[in-house]
Short mmCIF file of C-alpha atoms and ligand atoms in Angstrom, two decimals:
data_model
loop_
_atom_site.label_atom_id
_atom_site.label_comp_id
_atom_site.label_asym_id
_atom_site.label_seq_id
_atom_site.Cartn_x
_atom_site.Cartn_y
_atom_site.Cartn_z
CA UNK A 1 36.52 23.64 3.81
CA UNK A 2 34.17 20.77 5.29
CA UNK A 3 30.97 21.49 6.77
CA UNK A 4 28.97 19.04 7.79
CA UNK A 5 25.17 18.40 7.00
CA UNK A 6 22.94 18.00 9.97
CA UNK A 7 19.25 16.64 10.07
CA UNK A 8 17.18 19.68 10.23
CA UNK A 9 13.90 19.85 12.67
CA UNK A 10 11.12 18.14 10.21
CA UNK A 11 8.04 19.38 11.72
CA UNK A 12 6.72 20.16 15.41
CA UNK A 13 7.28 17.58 17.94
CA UNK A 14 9.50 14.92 15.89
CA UNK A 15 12.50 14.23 17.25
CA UNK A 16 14.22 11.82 15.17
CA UNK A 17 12.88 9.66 11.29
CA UNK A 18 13.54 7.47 9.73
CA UNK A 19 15.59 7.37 6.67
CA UNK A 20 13.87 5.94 3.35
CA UNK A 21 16.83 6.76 1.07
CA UNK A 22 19.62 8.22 0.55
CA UNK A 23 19.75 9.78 -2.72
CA UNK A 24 23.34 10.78 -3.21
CA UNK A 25 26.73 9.06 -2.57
CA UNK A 26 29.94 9.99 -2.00
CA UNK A 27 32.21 12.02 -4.73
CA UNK A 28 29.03 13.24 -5.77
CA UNK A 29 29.17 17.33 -6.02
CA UNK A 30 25.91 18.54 -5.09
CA UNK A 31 24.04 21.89 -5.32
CA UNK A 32 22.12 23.90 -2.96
CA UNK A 33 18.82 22.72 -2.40
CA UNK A 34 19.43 19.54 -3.61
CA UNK A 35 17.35 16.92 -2.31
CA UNK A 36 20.06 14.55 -0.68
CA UNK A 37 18.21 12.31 1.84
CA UNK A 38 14.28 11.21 1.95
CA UNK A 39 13.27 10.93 5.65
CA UNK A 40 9.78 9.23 7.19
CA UNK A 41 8.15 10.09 10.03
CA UNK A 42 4.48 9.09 11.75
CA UNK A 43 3.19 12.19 10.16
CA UNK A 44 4.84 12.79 6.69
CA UNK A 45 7.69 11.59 4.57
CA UNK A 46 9.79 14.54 3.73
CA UNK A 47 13.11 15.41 1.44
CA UNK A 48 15.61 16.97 2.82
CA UNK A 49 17.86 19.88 0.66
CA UNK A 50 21.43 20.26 1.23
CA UNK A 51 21.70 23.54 3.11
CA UNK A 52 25.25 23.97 1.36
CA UNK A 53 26.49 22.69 -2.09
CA UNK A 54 29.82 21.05 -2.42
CA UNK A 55 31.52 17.52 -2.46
CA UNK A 56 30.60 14.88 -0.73
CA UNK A 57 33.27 13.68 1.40
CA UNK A 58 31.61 11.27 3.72
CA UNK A 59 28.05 9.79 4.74
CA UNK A 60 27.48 8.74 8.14
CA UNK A 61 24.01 7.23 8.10
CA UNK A 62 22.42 4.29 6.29
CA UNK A 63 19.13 3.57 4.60
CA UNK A 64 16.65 2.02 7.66
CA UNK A 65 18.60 4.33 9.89
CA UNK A 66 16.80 6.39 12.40
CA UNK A 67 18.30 9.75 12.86
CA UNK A 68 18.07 12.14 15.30
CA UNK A 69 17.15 16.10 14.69
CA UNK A 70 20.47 17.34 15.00
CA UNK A 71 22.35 14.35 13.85
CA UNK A 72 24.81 14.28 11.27
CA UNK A 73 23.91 12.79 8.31
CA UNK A 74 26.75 13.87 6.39
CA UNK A 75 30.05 16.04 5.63
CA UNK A 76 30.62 18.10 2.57
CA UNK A 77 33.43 19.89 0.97
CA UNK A 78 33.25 23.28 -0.78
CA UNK A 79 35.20 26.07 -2.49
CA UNK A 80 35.52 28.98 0.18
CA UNK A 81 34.69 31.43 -2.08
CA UNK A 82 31.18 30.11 -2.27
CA UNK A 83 30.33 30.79 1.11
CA UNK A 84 31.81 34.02 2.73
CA UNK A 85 30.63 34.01 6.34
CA UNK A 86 29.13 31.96 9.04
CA UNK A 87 27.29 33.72 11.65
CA UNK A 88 25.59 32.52 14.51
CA UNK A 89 22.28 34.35 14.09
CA UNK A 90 19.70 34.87 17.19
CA UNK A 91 16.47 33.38 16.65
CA UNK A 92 16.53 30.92 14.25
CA UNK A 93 14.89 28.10 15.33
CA UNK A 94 17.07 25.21 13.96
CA UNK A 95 19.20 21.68 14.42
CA UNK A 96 19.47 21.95 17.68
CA UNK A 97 15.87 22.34 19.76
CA UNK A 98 15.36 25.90 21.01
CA UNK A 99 18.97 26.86 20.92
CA UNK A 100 20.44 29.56 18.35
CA UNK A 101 21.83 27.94 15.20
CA UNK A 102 24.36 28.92 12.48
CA UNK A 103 23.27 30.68 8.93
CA UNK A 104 25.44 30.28 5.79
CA UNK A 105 25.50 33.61 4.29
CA UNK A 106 25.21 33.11 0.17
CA UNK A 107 27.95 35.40 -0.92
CA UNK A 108 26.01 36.54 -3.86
CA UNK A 109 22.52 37.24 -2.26
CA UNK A 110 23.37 38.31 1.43
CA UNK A 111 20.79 36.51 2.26
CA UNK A 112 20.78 33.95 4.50
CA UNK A 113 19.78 30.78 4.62
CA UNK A 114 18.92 29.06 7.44
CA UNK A 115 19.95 24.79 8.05
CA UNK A 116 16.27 23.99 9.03
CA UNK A 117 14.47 24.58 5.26
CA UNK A 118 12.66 21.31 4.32
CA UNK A 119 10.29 20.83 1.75
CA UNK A 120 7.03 18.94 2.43
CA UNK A 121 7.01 16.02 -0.09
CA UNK A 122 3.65 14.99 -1.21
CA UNK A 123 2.09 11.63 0.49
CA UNK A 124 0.45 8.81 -1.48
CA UNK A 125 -1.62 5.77 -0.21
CA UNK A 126 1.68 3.89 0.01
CA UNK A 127 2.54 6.26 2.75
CA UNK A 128 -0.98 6.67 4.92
CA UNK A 129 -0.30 3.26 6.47
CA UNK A 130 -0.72 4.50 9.92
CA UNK A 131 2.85 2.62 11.51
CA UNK A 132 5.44 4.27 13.32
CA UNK A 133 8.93 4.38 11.96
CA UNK A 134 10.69 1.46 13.96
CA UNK A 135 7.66 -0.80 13.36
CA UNK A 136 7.91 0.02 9.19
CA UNK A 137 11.57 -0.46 9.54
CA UNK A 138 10.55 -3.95 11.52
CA UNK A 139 8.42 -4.95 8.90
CA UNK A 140 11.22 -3.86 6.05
CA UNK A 141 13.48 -6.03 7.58
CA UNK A 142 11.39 -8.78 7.47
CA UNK A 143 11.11 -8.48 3.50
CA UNK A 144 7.30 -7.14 4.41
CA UNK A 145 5.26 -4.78 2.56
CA UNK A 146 3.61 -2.66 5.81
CA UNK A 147 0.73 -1.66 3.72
CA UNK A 148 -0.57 -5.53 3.75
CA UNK A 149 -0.21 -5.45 7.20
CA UNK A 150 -3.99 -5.23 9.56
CA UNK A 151 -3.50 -2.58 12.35
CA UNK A 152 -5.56 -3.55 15.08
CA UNK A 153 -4.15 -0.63 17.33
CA UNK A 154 -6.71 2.66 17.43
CA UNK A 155 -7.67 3.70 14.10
CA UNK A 156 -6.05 0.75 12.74
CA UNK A 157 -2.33 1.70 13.89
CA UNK A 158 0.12 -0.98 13.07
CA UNK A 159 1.96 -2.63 16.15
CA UNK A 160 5.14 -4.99 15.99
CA UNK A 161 2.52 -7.74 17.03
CA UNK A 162 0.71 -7.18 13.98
CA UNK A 163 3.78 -7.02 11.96
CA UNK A 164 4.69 -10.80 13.48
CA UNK A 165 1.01 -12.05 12.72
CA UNK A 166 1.21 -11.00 9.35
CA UNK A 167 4.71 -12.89 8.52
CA UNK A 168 3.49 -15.85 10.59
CA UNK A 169 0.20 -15.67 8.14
CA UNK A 170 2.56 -15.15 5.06
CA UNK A 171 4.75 -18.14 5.81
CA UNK A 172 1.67 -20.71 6.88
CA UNK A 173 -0.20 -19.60 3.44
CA UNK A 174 1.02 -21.70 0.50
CA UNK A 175 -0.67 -19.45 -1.88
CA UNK A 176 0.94 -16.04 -0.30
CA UNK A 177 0.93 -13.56 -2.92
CA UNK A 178 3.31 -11.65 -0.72
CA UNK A 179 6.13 -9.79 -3.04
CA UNK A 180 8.79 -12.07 -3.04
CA UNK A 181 11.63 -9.51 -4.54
CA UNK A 182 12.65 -7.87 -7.65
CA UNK A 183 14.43 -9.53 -10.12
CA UNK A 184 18.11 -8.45 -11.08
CA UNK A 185 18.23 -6.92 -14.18
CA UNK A 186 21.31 -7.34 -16.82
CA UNK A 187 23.95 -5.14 -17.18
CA UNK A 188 23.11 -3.27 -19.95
CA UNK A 189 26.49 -1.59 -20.64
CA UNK A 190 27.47 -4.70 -22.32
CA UNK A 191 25.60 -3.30 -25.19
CA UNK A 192 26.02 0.47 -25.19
CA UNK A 193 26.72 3.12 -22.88
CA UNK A 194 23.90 3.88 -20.07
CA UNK A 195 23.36 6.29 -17.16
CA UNK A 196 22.41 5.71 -13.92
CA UNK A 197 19.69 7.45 -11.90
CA UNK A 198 17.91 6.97 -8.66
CA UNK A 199 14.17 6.38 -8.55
CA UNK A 200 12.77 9.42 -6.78
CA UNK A 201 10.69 8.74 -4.11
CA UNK A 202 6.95 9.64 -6.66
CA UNK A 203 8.22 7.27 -8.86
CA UNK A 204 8.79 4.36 -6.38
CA UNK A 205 5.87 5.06 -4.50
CA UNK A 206 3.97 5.18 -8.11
CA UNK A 207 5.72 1.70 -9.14
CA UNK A 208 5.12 0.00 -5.85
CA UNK A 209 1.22 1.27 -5.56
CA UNK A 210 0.43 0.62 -9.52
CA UNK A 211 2.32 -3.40 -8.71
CA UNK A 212 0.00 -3.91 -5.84
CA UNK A 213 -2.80 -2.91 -7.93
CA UNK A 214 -2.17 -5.01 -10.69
CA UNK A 215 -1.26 -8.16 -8.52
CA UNK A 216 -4.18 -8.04 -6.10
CA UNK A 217 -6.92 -6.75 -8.24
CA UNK A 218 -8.64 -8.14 -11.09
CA UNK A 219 -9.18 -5.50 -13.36
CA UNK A 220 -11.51 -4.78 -16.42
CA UNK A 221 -12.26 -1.74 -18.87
CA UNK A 222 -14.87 -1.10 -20.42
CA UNK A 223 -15.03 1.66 -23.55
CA UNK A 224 -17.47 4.31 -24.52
CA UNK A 225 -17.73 7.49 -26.25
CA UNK A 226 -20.07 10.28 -25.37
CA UNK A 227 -21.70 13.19 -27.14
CA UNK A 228 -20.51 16.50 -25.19
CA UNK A 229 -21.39 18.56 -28.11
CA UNK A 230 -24.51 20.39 -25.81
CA UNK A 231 -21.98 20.28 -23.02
CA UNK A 232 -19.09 21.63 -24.80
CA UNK A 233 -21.52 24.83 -25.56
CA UNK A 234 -22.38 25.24 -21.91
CA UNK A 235 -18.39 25.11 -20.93
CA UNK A 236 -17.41 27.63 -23.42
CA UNK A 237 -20.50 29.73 -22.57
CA UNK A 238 -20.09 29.56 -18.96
CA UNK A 239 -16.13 29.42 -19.30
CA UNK A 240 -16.19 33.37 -18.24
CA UNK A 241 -18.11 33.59 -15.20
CA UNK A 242 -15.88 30.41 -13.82
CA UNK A 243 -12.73 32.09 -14.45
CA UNK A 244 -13.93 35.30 -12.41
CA UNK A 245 -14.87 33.00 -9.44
CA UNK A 246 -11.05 32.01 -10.22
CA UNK A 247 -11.57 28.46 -11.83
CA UNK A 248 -11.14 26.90 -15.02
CA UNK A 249 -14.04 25.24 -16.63
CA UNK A 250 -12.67 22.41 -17.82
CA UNK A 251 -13.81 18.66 -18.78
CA UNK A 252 -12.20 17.59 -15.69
CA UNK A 253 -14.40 19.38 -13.20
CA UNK A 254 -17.90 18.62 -15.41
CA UNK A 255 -16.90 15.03 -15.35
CA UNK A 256 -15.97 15.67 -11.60
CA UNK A 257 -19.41 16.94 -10.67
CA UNK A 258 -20.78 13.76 -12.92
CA UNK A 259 -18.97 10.80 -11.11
CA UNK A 260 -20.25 12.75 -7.84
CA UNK A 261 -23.44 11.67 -9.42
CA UNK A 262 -22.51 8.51 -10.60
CA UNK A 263 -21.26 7.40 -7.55
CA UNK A 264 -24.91 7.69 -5.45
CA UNK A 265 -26.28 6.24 -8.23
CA UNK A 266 -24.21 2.87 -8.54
CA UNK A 267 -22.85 2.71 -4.62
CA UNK A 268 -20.54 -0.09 -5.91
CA UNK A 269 -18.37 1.92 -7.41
CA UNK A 270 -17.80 4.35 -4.02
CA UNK A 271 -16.71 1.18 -2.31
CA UNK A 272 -13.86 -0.82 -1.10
CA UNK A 273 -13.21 -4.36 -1.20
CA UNK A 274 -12.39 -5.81 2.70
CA UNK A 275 -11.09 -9.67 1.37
CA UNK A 276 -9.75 -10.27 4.54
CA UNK A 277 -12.98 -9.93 6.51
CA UNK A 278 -15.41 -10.81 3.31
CA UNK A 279 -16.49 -7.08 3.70
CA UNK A 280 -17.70 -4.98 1.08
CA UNK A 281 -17.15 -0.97 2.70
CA UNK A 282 -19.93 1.10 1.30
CA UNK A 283 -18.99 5.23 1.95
CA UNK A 284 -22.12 7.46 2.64
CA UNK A 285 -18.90 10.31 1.48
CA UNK A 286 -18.22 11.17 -1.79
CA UNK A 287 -14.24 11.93 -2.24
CA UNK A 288 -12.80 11.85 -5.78
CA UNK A 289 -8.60 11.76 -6.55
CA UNK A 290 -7.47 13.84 -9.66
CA UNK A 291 -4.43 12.42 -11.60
CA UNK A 292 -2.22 15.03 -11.61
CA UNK A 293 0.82 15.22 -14.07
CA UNK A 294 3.58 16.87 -12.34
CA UNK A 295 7.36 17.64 -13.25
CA UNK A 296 7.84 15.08 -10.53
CA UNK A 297 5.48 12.18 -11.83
CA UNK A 298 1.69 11.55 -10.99
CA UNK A 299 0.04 13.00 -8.29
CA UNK A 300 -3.38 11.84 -6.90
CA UNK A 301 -4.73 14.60 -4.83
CA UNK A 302 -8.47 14.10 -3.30
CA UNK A 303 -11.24 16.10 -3.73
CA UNK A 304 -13.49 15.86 -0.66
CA UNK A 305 -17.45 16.03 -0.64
CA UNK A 306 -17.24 16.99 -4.73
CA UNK A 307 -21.25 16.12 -3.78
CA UNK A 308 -21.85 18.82 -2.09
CA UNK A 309 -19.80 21.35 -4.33
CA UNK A 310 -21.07 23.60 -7.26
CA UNK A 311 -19.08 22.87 -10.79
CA UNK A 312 -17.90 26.70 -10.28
CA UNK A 313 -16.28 25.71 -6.78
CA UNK A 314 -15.03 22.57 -8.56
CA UNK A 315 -13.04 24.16 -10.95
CA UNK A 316 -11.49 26.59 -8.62
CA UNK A 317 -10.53 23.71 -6.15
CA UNK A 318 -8.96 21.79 -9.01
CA UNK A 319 -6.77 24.44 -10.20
CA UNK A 320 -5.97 24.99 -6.76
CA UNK A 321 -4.99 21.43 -6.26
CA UNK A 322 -3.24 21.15 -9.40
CA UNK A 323 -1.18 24.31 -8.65
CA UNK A 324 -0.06 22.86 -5.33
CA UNK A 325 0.59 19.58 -6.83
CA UNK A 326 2.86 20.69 -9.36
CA UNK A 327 4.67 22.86 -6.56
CA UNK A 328 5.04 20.35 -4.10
CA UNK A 329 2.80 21.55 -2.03
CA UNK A 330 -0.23 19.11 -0.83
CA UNK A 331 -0.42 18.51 2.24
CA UNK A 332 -0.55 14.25 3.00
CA UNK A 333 -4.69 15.27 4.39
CA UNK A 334 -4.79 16.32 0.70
CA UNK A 335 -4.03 12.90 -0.63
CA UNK A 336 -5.86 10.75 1.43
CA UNK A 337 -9.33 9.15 1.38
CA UNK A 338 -10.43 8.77 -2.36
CA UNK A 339 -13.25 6.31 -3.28
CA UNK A 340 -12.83 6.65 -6.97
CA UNK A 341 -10.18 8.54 -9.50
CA UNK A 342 -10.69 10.33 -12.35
CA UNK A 343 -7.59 10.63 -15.17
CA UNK A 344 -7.78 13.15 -17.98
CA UNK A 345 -5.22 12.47 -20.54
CA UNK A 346 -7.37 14.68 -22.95
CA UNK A 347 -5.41 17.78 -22.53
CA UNK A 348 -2.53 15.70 -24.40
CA UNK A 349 -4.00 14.19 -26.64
CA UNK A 350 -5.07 10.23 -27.53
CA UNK A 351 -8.47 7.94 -28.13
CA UNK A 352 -7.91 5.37 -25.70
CA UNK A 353 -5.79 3.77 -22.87
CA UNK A 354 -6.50 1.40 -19.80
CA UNK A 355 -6.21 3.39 -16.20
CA UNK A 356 -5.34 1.40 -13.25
CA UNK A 357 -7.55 1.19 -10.26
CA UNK A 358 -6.36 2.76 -7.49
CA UNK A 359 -5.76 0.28 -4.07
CA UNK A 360 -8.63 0.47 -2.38
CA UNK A 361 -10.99 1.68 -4.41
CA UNK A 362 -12.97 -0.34 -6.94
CA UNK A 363 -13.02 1.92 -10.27
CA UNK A 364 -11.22 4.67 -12.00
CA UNK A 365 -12.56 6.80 -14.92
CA UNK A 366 -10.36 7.43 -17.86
CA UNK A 367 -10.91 10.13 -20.50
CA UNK A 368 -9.04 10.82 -23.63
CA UNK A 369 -9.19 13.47 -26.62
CA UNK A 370 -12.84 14.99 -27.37
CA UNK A 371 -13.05 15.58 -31.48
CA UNK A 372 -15.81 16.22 -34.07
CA UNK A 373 -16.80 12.98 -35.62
CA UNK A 374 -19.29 12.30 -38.43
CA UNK A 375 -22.42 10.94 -36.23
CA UNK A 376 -25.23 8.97 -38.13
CA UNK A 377 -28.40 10.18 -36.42
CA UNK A 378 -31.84 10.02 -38.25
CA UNK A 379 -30.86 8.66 -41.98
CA UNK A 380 -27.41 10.90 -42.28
CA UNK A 381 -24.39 11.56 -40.81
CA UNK A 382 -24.17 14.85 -38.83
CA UNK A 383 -21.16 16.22 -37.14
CA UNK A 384 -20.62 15.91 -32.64
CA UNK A 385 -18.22 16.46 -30.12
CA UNK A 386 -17.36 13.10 -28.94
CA UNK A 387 -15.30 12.60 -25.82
CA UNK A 388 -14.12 8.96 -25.57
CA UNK A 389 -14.06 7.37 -21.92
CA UNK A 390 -12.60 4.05 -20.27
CA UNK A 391 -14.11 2.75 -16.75
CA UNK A 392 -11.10 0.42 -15.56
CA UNK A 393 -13.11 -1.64 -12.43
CA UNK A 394 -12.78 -3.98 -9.84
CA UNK A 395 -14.18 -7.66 -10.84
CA UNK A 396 -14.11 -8.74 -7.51
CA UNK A 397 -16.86 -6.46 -6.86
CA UNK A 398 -18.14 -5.05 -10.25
CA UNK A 399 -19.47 -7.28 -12.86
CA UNK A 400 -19.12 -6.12 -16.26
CA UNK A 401 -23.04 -5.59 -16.72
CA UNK A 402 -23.01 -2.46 -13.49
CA UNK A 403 -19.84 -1.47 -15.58
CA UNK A 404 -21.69 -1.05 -18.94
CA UNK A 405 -24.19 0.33 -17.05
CA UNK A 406 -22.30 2.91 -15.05
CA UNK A 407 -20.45 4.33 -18.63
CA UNK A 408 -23.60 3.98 -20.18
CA UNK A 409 -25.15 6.26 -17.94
CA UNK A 410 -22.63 8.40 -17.59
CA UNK A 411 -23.05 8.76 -21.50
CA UNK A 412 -26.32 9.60 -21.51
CA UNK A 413 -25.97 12.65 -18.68
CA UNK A 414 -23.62 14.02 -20.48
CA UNK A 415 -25.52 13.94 -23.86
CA UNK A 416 -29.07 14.75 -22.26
CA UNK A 417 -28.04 16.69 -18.27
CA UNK A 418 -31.79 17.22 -17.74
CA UNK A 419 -31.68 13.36 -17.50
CA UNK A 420 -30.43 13.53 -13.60
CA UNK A 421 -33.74 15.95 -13.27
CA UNK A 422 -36.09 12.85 -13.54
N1 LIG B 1 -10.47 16.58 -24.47
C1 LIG B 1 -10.10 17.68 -25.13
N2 LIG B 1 -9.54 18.75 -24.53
C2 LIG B 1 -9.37 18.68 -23.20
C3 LIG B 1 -9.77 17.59 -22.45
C4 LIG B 1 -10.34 16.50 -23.13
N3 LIG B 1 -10.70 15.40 -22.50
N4 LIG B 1 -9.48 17.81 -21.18
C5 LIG B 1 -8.93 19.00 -21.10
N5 LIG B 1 -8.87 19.55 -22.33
C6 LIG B 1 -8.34 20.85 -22.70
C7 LIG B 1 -8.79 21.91 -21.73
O1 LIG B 1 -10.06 22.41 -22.05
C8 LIG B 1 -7.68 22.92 -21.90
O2 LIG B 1 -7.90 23.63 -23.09
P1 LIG B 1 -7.54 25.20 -23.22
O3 LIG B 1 -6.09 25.31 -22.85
O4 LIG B 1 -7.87 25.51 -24.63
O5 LIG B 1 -8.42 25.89 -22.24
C9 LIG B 1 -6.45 22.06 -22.13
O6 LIG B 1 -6.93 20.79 -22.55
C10 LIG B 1 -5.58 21.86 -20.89
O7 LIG B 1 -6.38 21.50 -19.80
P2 LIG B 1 -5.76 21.52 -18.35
O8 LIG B 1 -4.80 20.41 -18.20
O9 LIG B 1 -5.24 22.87 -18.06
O10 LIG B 1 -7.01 21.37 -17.39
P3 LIG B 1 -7.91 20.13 -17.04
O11 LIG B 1 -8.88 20.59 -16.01
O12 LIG B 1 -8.50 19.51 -18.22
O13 LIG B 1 -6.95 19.05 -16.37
C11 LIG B 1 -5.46 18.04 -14.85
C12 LIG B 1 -6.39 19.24 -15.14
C13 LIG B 1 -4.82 18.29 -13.52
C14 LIG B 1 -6.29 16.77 -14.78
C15 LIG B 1 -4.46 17.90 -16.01
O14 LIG B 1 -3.70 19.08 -16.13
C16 LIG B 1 -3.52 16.74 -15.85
O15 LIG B 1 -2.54 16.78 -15.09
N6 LIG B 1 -3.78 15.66 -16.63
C17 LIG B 1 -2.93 14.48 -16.65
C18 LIG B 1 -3.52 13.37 -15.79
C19 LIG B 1 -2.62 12.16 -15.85
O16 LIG B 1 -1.41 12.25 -15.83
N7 LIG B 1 -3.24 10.99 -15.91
C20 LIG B 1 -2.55 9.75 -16.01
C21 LIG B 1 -2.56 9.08 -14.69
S1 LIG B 1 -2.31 7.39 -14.73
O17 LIG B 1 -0.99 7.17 -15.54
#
């Protein structure tokens, strides 16, 4: 039997997206719930689950499209014994705008399940670009990145005209460092047998954001170690009365509260880097991104005002975040508007590695694996809790000197915390 697969409504008041990627061809035999298209709109970029599993028998809309709530994207084939009954059901807000819709019974669970389920995929900086869909598909067409492009609508919104300024400023500058394309890659079957599998959309948005980075900033990292062995007492001591407040007192939310600290003290580092107007942006706000390891691939969400927050409330909000992350569940307000990152690998293990500055902001703190070491301190060698840490910067803005000196303080509060009394 074919059914066909329509766009579902995406959120209040959108109409139509457009469509990123489709992430399954025809032949394929899909499941339930399967993501099979990735659609953008003004307001989020979302993935959208087959409401039916079967065989795909024929797509009707193409990548750059922009589809219409309602529209057809396409049709499927399935074994009639997998779904028993169709049923138009009253109420169900669904394909088509305020009318009744229809509900594929499951014939296993009774229970329905309605064509309109999407799940809200999580938003990174790659996405915030504020541009509406026919202007980013302008700009794609054009071989543009839209996240180079200046709005100079309100609140920097990105017109068609500032689309053409930008390629007419791309093709006039010899030295445009505008991405001119990926490179084929060989066919690697000539040598063994290999699978094929589309990039999801975390992993291209992580590939495209981490290639801006590297191309367009300068980066340097700069090593320490500190001595946490007073703060590791204080964790485990207070590690109780955090949990009860529903937190988890970990290294993460110490070093959270720290960079807060940091970050008034050394106003570089809570700064952006404006080349285009030969602007440095100094925030007055403190709001710090968590790397977040999900099932999906990394996940920055921001921590807003971690200033004005109490470690206890710190550690609740990051297992909150965390939890949603992991779920899919951060809103794109969750993921905007961080001024520095932090990146705990320490719950995995290692000594070292080299985080990569986030675009648009000027620093990112690594940390690694705390361990006893042997510690020489007043003629012999005693034994600490050493947590090693890695400041990756900005050397357009930070010289290495404010980077030694941010790690180096950063050091010392965490061996001495009476320190940020003085
Ligand atoms: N050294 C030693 N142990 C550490 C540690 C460190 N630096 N950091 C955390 N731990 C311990 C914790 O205390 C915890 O121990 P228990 O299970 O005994 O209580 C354990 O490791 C697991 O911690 P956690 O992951 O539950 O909690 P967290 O607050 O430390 O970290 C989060 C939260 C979200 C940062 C982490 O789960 C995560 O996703 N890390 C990966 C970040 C990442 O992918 N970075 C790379 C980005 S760029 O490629």
């Amino acid at each position: 039997m074919k059914q066909e697969i329509k766009l579902p409504e995406i959120a209040d008041n959108v109409v139509s997206g457009f469509l990123a990627r489709i992430l399954v061809k025809v032949g394929d035999v899909i499941e339930k719930d399967q993501s099979i298209i990735e659609i953008e709109t003004d307001k989020a970029a979302t993935d959208i689950p087959a409401p039916i599993g079967g065989k795909i028998v024929d797509i009707r809309v193409h990548a750059g499209d922009e589809i219409r709530v309602g529209q057809t994207i396409m049709v499927v084939e399935n074994d009639v014994r997998d779904v028993t009954d169709v049923k138009e059901v009253k109420g169900v807000k669904g394909v088509t705008e305020g009318k009744d819709v229809k509900v594929v019974m499951d014939a296993k669970s009774e229970a329905p399940h309605d064509l309109t389920s999407s799940r809200p995929h999580v938003l990174t900086p790659a996405y915030l670009v504020p541009a509406s869909p026919s202007v980013r598909r302008f700009a794609r067409e054009l071989g543009l990145d839209i996240n180079r492009v200046k709005g100079t609508g309100p609140g920097g919104r990105i017109s068609n005209d500032d689309v053409k300024a930008h390629a007419k400023e791309v093709i006039q500058s010899p030295k445009s460092t505008q991405f001119a394309g990926y490179a084929e890659v060989p066919d690697f079957s000539k040598w063994g047998p290999v699978d094929y599998q589309p990039m999801s959309r975390i992993r291209t948005i992580t590939a495209e954001s981490t290639v801006n980075s590297w191309q367009t900033i300068p980066q340097v990292v700069q090593f320490d170690k500190a001595d946490i062995t007073e703060v590791e007492k204080f964790r485990l001591m207070s590690k109780t009365a955090v949990e009860k407040a529903g937190g988890k007192l970990t290294m993460t939310a110490i070093l959270l509260k720290l960079s807060a600290m940091a970050l008034r003290q050394f106003p570089k580092f809570n700064a952006s880097v404006d080349m285009k107007n030969k602007q440095i942006v100094y925030k007055n706000y403190i709001n710090i991104g968590i790397a977040v390891d999900t099932e999906l691939g990394l996940l920055v969400p921001v921590v807003q005002d971690v200033d004005k927050k109490s470690l206890t409330e710190l550690s609740v909000e990051i297992n909150g975040i965390a939890e949603r992350a992991r779920n899919r569940k951060l809103t794109s307000e969750e993921m905007q508007g961080g001024n520095f990152t932090i990146s705990n690998l320490g719950g995995i293990g290692g000594t070292s590695f080299t985080p990569i500055v986030y675009p648009n902001q000027v620093a990112i703190l690594g940390v690694s694996k705390s361990g006893i070491e042997p510690v020489y301190r007043d003629g012999e060698f005693v034994p600490r809790t050493m947590l090693p840490l890695s400041l990756s910067y900005d050397h357009r803005l930070i010289d290495g000197a404010d980077g030694a000196r941010f790690l180096v303080w950063m050091c010392k509060v965490l061996e001495q915390p009476f320190l940020t009394w003085l």
